Short mmCIF file of C-alpha atoms in Angstrom, two decimals:
data_model
loop_
_atom_site.label_atom_id
_atom_site.label_comp_id
_atom_site.label_asym_id
_atom_site.label_seq_id
_atom_site.Cartn_x
_atom_site.Cartn_y
_atom_site.Cartn_z
CA MET A 1 8.29 -62.53 78.84
CA THR A 2 9.76 -66.17 78.14
CA GLY A 3 11.74 -67.87 76.00
CA GLN A 4 8.91 -69.61 74.85
CA ARG A 5 6.53 -66.51 74.56
CA MET A 6 8.57 -65.04 71.79
CA ALA A 7 9.52 -67.97 70.42
CA GLY A 8 5.79 -69.68 70.07
CA ARG A 9 5.14 -66.11 68.56
CA VAL A 10 7.10 -65.61 65.65
CA SER A 11 7.20 -69.47 64.52
CA GLY A 12 3.19 -69.09 65.18
CA VAL A 13 3.53 -66.98 62.34
CA ALA A 14 5.71 -69.43 60.62
CA VAL A 15 3.56 -72.31 61.30
CA ALA A 16 0.46 -70.86 60.08
CA VAL A 17 1.68 -69.97 56.23
CA VAL A 18 3.35 -73.45 56.18
CA LEU A 19 -0.10 -75.17 56.91
CA THR A 20 -2.03 -72.71 54.55
CA VAL A 21 -0.17 -73.85 51.80
CA ALA A 22 -0.26 -77.69 52.79
CA THR A 23 -4.46 -77.26 52.95
CA GLY A 24 -3.66 -76.35 49.05
CA ALA A 25 -3.70 -79.12 46.41
CA VAL A 26 0.26 -78.10 45.45
CA ALA A 27 3.51 -78.70 41.99
CA ARG A 28 9.37 -81.86 35.20
CA ALA A 29 9.10 -80.41 32.34
CA ASP A 30 6.87 -82.09 29.76
CA ASP A 31 5.65 -80.61 26.52
CA GLY A 32 1.80 -79.91 26.41
CA PHE A 33 1.88 -79.18 30.58
CA GLU A 34 -0.60 -76.30 29.80
CA SER A 35 -3.29 -78.73 28.72
CA LEU A 36 -2.68 -81.14 31.47
CA PRO A 37 -6.00 -81.77 33.60
CA ALA A 38 -5.90 -79.95 36.86
CA ARG A 39 -4.94 -82.55 39.37
CA GLN A 40 -2.05 -83.90 37.13
CA ILE A 41 -0.69 -80.30 37.19
CA ALA A 42 -1.78 -79.74 40.55
CA ASP A 43 0.54 -83.10 41.66
CA ARG A 44 3.45 -82.35 39.85
CA SER A 45 3.85 -79.15 41.24
CA ARG A 46 3.63 -80.38 44.52
CA ASP A 47 6.14 -82.80 43.52
CA ALA A 48 8.59 -80.46 42.86
CA LEU A 49 8.14 -78.41 45.53
CA LEU A 50 8.90 -81.35 47.74
CA ASP A 51 12.28 -81.90 45.68
CA ALA A 52 13.46 -78.45 46.73
CA ARG A 53 16.86 -78.60 48.65
CA SER A 54 15.81 -74.51 49.98
CA LEU A 55 13.40 -71.88 48.87
CA ARG A 56 11.82 -68.37 50.01
CA LEU A 57 8.28 -68.27 50.72
CA HIS A 58 6.42 -64.66 51.50
CA SER A 59 3.31 -64.34 52.83
CA ARG A 60 1.56 -61.77 52.98
CA GLY A 61 -2.33 -60.74 54.31
CA ASP A 62 -5.33 -62.12 56.99
CA LEU A 63 -5.07 -65.51 57.36
CA GLY A 64 -8.74 -64.99 59.17
CA LYS A 65 -7.75 -65.91 62.73
CA GLY A 66 -8.99 -62.57 64.04
CA GLY A 67 -6.00 -61.17 64.33
CA PRO A 68 -3.89 -58.48 61.88
CA ALA A 69 -2.54 -59.19 58.78
CA MET A 70 1.20 -60.18 58.86
CA THR A 71 4.19 -61.08 56.93
CA VAL A 72 6.54 -63.46 57.07
CA ASP A 73 9.32 -63.47 54.80
CA LEU A 74 11.54 -66.35 55.54
CA SER A 75 14.48 -68.15 53.42
CA LEU A 76 15.15 -71.91 54.76
CA ASP A 77 16.76 -75.05 53.14
CA ARG A 78 16.67 -78.91 54.64
CA ASP A 79 20.45 -78.55 56.73
CA GLY A 80 18.14 -76.19 59.34
CA ASN A 81 19.46 -72.66 57.48
CA CYS A 82 17.17 -69.66 57.48
CA ALA A 83 17.16 -66.00 57.45
CA GLY A 84 14.44 -63.69 56.87
CA ARG A 85 11.93 -61.29 58.96
CA VAL A 86 8.70 -61.72 60.48
CA ASP A 87 5.95 -58.60 60.59
CA LEU A 88 3.29 -59.12 63.11
CA GLY A 89 1.50 -56.24 61.31
CA ASP A 90 -0.57 -53.02 62.82
CA ASP A 91 2.65 -52.08 63.84
CA GLN A 92 2.85 -54.62 66.56
CA GLY A 93 5.95 -56.04 65.67
CA THR A 94 8.79 -57.24 64.06
CA VAL A 95 11.24 -59.69 64.30
CA GLU A 96 14.39 -60.95 62.16
CA ILE A 97 15.49 -64.16 62.59
CA VAL A 98 18.67 -65.93 61.59
CA LYS A 99 19.74 -69.56 62.17
CA ARG A 100 23.11 -71.23 61.08
CA GLY A 101 23.78 -74.72 62.00
CA ASP A 102 23.04 -74.65 65.90
CA ALA A 103 22.65 -70.95 66.56
CA VAL A 104 19.75 -68.87 66.33
CA TRP A 105 19.43 -65.43 66.64
CA LEU A 106 16.66 -62.96 66.79
CA LYS A 107 16.13 -59.49 66.80
CA PRO A 108 12.21 -57.95 67.86
CA ASN A 109 12.24 -54.36 67.39
CA ALA A 110 10.52 -51.42 69.93
CA ASP A 111 6.75 -52.49 68.46
CA PHE A 112 7.46 -55.88 69.56
CA TRP A 113 9.10 -55.58 73.10
CA GLU A 114 5.92 -52.56 73.63
CA ASN A 115 3.11 -54.55 72.31
CA GLN A 116 3.74 -58.49 72.22
CA VAL A 117 6.00 -58.12 76.30
CA PRO A 118 4.13 -55.03 78.06
CA VAL A 119 6.00 -56.57 81.25
CA GLY A 120 9.41 -56.37 81.14
CA GLY A 121 9.66 -55.00 77.64
CA THR A 122 11.07 -52.06 77.62
CA THR A 123 13.77 -53.06 79.79
CA PHE A 124 14.65 -56.25 77.60
CA GLU A 125 15.11 -53.32 74.84
CA ALA A 126 17.08 -51.60 76.37
CA VAL A 127 19.25 -54.47 77.04
CA LEU A 128 19.40 -55.61 73.89
CA ALA A 129 20.09 -52.17 72.37
CA GLY A 130 19.37 -52.96 69.31
CA ARG A 131 21.27 -56.60 69.13
CA TYR A 132 20.57 -59.86 68.33
CA MET A 133 19.54 -62.35 71.33
CA LYS A 134 21.43 -65.74 69.99
CA GLY A 135 20.79 -69.33 71.49
CA ASP A 136 21.35 -72.48 70.77
CA ALA A 137 19.02 -74.44 67.90
CA SER A 138 18.74 -77.04 70.56
CA ASP A 139 17.33 -74.45 73.98
CA SER A 140 14.00 -76.00 74.08
CA ARG A 141 12.76 -72.31 75.02
CA LEU A 142 13.25 -71.52 70.77
CA ARG A 143 12.54 -75.14 69.66
CA PRO A 144 9.41 -73.21 67.41
CA VAL A 145 11.59 -71.21 66.06
CA VAL A 146 14.24 -73.75 65.09
CA GLU A 147 11.57 -76.25 63.68
CA ALA A 148 9.83 -73.52 61.23
CA CYS A 149 12.88 -72.23 59.84
CA ASP A 150 13.48 -76.30 59.05
CA LEU A 151 12.78 -76.83 55.25
CA ASP A 152 11.92 -80.45 56.12
CA THR A 153 9.04 -79.52 58.80
CA PHE A 154 7.69 -77.82 55.95
CA ARG A 155 8.13 -80.19 53.29
CA ALA A 156 6.49 -82.98 56.23
CA LEU A 157 3.39 -80.80 56.60
CA VAL A 158 2.75 -80.74 52.84
CA SER A 159 3.21 -84.31 52.44
CA ASP A 160 0.59 -84.89 55.13
CA ASN A 161 -1.74 -82.76 53.21
CA ALA A 162 -0.89 -84.18 50.00
CA ASP A 163 -4.17 -86.67 49.46
CA SER A 164 -6.07 -84.56 50.75
CA SER A 165 -9.49 -84.59 48.26
CA SER A 166 -11.86 -81.98 49.51
CA GLY A 167 -12.95 -79.66 46.67
CA THR A 168 -13.03 -79.89 43.19
CA LEU A 169 -9.74 -79.00 41.39
CA THR A 170 -10.18 -77.01 38.31
CA LYS A 171 -7.62 -75.33 36.20
CA LYS A 172 -7.77 -72.05 35.21
CA PRO A 173 -6.90 -69.81 31.89
CA VAL A 174 -2.86 -69.26 31.70
CA THR A 175 -1.37 -66.41 33.23
CA ARG A 176 1.75 -64.07 34.53
CA VAL A 177 2.89 -63.84 37.70
CA GLU A 178 5.35 -60.86 37.82
CA ASP A 179 7.27 -61.94 34.45
CA THR A 180 6.30 -65.95 34.97
CA ARG A 181 4.08 -67.37 32.30
CA THR A 182 1.37 -69.85 35.39
CA VAL A 183 -1.10 -71.51 35.09
CA PRO A 184 -3.93 -71.27 37.74
CA VAL A 185 -5.74 -74.51 39.57
CA THR A 186 -8.42 -73.79 42.40
CA ARG A 187 -10.00 -75.50 44.91
CA THR A 188 -12.67 -74.77 47.00
CA VAL A 189 -13.12 -75.51 50.69
CA HIS A 190 -14.61 -74.28 53.40
CA ASP A 191 -16.12 -71.43 51.70
CA ARG A 192 -12.23 -70.68 50.56
CA GLU A 193 -11.00 -70.21 47.33
CA LEU A 194 -7.45 -71.40 47.52
CA THR A 195 -5.12 -71.10 44.26
CA VAL A 196 -1.98 -72.07 43.25
CA TYR A 197 -0.53 -70.92 40.22
CA VAL A 198 1.87 -72.96 38.72
CA ASP A 199 4.81 -72.52 36.90
CA THR A 200 4.74 -73.53 33.03
CA GLY A 201 8.32 -74.39 31.99
CA GLY A 202 11.47 -75.77 33.95
CA ARG A 203 9.95 -77.79 36.56
CA HIS A 204 6.89 -76.68 37.36
CA TYR A 205 7.33 -74.93 41.07
CA PRO A 206 4.14 -73.42 42.50
CA VAL A 207 4.73 -69.95 42.33
CA ARG A 208 2.23 -68.48 44.36
CA LEU A 209 -0.99 -69.83 46.28
CA THR A 210 -3.54 -67.10 47.52
CA VAL A 211 -6.58 -67.74 49.70
CA HIS A 212 -9.63 -65.83 49.87
CA GLY A 213 -13.17 -65.74 51.60
CA ALA A 214 -13.98 -66.70 54.61
CA GLY A 215 -11.96 -64.13 56.45
CA ALA A 216 -9.06 -64.82 54.30
CA ASP A 217 -7.35 -62.64 52.41
CA ALA A 218 -3.63 -64.09 51.89
CA ALA A 219 -1.26 -64.31 49.23
CA VAL A 220 2.31 -66.62 49.57
CA ASP A 221 5.20 -66.31 47.30
CA PHE A 222 7.50 -68.96 46.44
CA SER A 223 10.78 -67.90 44.80
CA GLY A 224 14.84 -68.74 45.60
CA PHE A 225 14.04 -72.99 44.64
CA ASP A 226 17.89 -74.52 45.24
CA GLU A 227 19.40 -71.41 46.00
CA PRO A 228 21.67 -71.06 49.16
CA VAL A 229 20.60 -69.39 52.41
CA PRO A 230 22.00 -66.59 53.10
CA ALA A 231 25.01 -67.86 55.08
CA SER A 232 25.90 -64.27 56.97
CA THR A 233 25.30 -63.87 60.95
CA PRO A 234 25.01 -61.28 63.78
CA SER A 235 29.10 -60.63 64.63
CA PRO A 236 29.62 -61.58 68.46
CA GLU A 237 29.71 -57.57 69.35
CA ASP A 238 25.69 -57.42 67.79
CA THR A 239 24.28 -60.33 69.90
CA VAL A 240 23.30 -61.07 73.21
CA ASP A 241 22.75 -64.28 75.10
CA VAL A 242 19.60 -65.79 75.60
CA SER A 243 20.15 -66.68 78.60
CA ALA A 244 21.73 -64.12 79.75
CA LEU A 245 18.69 -61.76 78.60
CA LEU A 246 15.95 -64.57 80.30
CA GLY A 247 17.86 -64.68 83.54
CA ARG A 248 17.27 -60.84 84.37
CA SER A 249 13.94 -60.11 85.88
CA PRO A 250 12.96 -57.11 84.79
CA ALA A 251 10.52 -54.49 86.76
CA PRO A 252 7.24 -54.00 84.99
CA SER A 253 6.84 -51.08 82.31
#
């Protein structure tokens, strides 16, 4: 196994979520917000999302990429701090992620080592013994994870896709997402219906984004806007240096 392979596998899920969000035309409080046209509602939601200093995103479902349905639950901010968990689906493995400052911690479970690292995975699992592997944010082997954990990367992708004119925006009747009153705005692109549910109050953040059709059936929930990313980090006793771990040459398992 290599650091690049693990980092790429973990960050690939998060990046897929980001790109799905960016593809949808996604969002300050004014009287009559609910009566605004779909385009203005979507634009305000996008702007609110781009202004956030931190957020939590929870994605689940199948993005139509031919793999199992995955789950991503990450809190991230503009300072590059991040905490959360990625589940690859179908018992393919989970990875816990913590990034604070210049340090990154990853803890794959037994299913990850067995399915994602068939050669040598059990050896790595035995060496870690339930601990995190720790590395520096500057380590090129962990760069994909570092980038995926940075809210500025997420914001750049959303901003770069903000002027997409594919499909027609349609406003749907007001509905509730959990306890939040929202206005759904829908767009169909390449046989996929993307719907962003925009909070009718406050700063009009996007609350949920769904993707249906052409093999995709997924949802992304947004919450925790401008709330601090959890600051706790694994203790030294609960970590193994990534260079020491990857420097080993495990026998085939």
